[in-house]
CSV table of C-alpha atoms in Angstrom, one decimal:
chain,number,residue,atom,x,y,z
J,1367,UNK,CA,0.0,0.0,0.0
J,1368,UNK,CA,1.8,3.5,-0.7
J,1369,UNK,CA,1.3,6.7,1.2
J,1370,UNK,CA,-1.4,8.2,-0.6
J,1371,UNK,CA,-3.1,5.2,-0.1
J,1372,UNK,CA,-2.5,4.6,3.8
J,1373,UNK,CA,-3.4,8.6,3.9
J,1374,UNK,CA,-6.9,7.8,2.0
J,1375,UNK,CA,-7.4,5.3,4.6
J,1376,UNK,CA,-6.5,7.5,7.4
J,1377,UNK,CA,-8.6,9.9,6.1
J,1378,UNK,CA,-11.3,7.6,5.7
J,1379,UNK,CA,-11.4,6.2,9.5
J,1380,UNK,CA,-11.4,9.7,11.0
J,1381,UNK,CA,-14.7,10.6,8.3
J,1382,UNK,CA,-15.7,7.6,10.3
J,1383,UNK,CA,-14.7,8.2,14.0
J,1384,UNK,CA,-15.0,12.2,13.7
J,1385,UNK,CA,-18.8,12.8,15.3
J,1386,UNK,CA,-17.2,9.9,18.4
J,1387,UNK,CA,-14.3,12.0,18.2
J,1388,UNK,CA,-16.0,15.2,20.6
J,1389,UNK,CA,-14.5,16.2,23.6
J,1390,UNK,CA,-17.2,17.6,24.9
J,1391,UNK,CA,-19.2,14.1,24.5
J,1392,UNK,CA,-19.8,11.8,28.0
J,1393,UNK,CA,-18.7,8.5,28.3
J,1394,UNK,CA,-22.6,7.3,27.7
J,1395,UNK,CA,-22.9,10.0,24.6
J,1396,UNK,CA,-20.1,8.7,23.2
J,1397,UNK,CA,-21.0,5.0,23.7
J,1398,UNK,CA,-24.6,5.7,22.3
J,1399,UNK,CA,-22.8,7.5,19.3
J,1400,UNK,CA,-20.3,4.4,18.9
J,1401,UNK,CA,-23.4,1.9,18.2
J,1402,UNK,CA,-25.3,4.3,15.8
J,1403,UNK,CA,-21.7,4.4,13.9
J,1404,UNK,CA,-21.2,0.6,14.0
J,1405,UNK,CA,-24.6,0.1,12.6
J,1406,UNK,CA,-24.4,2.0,9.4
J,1407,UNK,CA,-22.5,0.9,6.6
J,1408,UNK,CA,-19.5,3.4,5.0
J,1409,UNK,CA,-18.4,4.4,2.1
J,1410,UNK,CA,-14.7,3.1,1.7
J,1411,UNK,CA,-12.2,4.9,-0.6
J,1412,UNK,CA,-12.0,1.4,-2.7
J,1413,UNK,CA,-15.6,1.7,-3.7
J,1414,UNK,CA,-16.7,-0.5,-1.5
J,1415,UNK,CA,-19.3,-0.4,1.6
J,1416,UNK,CA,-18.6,-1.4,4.7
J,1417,UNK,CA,-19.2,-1.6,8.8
J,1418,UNK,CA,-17.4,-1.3,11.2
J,1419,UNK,CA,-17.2,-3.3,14.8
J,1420,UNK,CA,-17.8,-0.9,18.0
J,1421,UNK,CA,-14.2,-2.3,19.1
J,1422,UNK,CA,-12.7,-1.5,15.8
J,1423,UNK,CA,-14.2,2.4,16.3
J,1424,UNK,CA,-13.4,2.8,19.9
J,1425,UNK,CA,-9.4,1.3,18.4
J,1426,UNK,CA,-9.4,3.9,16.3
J,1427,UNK,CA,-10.8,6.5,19.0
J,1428,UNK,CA,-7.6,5.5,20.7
J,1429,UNK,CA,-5.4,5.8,18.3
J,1430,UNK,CA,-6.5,9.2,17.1
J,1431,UNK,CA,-6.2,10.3,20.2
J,1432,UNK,CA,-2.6,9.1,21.0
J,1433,UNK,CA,-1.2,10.0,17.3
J,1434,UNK,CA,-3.8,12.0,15.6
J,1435,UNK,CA,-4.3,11.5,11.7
J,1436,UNK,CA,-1.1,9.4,11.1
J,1437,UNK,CA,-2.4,6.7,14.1
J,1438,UNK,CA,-4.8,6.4,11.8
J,1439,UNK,CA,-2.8,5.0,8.8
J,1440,UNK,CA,-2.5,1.1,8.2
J,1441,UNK,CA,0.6,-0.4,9.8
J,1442,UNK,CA,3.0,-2.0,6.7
J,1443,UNK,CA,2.8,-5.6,6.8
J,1444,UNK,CA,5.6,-7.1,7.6
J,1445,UNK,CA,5.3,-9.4,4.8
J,1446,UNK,CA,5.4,-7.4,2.1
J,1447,UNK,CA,6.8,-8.4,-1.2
J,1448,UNK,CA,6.8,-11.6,-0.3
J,1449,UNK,CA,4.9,-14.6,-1.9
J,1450,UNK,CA,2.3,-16.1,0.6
J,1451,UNK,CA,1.1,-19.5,-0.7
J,1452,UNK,CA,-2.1,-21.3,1.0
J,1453,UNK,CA,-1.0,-24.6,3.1
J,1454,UNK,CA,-3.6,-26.5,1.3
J,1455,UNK,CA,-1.9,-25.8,-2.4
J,1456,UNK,CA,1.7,-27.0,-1.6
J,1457,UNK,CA,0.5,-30.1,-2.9
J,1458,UNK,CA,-0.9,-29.0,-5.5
J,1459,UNK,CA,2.0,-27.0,-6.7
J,1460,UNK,CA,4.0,-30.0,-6.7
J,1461,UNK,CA,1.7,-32.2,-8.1
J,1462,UNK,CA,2.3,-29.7,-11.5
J,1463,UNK,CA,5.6,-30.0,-11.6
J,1464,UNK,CA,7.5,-32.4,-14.3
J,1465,UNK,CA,9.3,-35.4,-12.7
J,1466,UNK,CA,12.8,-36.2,-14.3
């Protein structure tokens, strides 16, 4: 994923979290606010529509609030660039290779 990608992303979660996001909001206000969030679907910047968890909102509550916009970005895999094969096709693969 580049950087204008993870910053789509970013951008994204806080358009999400942003009404949660109120200082001024109690502890019940903000948990009330958490459940209407989590049950409404969201435009992602992929075109796709999704929902969110309250846990994964209330994680990214944190987050923004420890590291602002760039707590908000996708961590880099670790695993990047590298091939990732399913267990269950090892055997496959072999089975289509040429013996001899």
């Amino acid at each position: 994923m580049d950087h204008n990608e993870q910053e789509q992303v970013a951008l994204h979660r806080w358009a999400v979290i942003a009404e949660a996001a109120n200082g001024k909001l109690t502890a019940r206000e903000r948990g009330t606010l958490v459940r209407q969030v989590a049950a409404r679907p969201h435009a992602h910047p992929d075109g796709s529509s999704r929902t969110y968890s309250r846990v994964t909102i209330d994680r990214w509550l944190r987050a923004w609030r420890e590291g602002g916009l760039d707590a908000l970005k996708p961590a880099e895999r670790s695993d990047t660039g590298t091939v990732r094969a399913h267990p269950g096709t090892a055997g496959l693969l072999r089975l289509g290779r040429s013996e001899g």
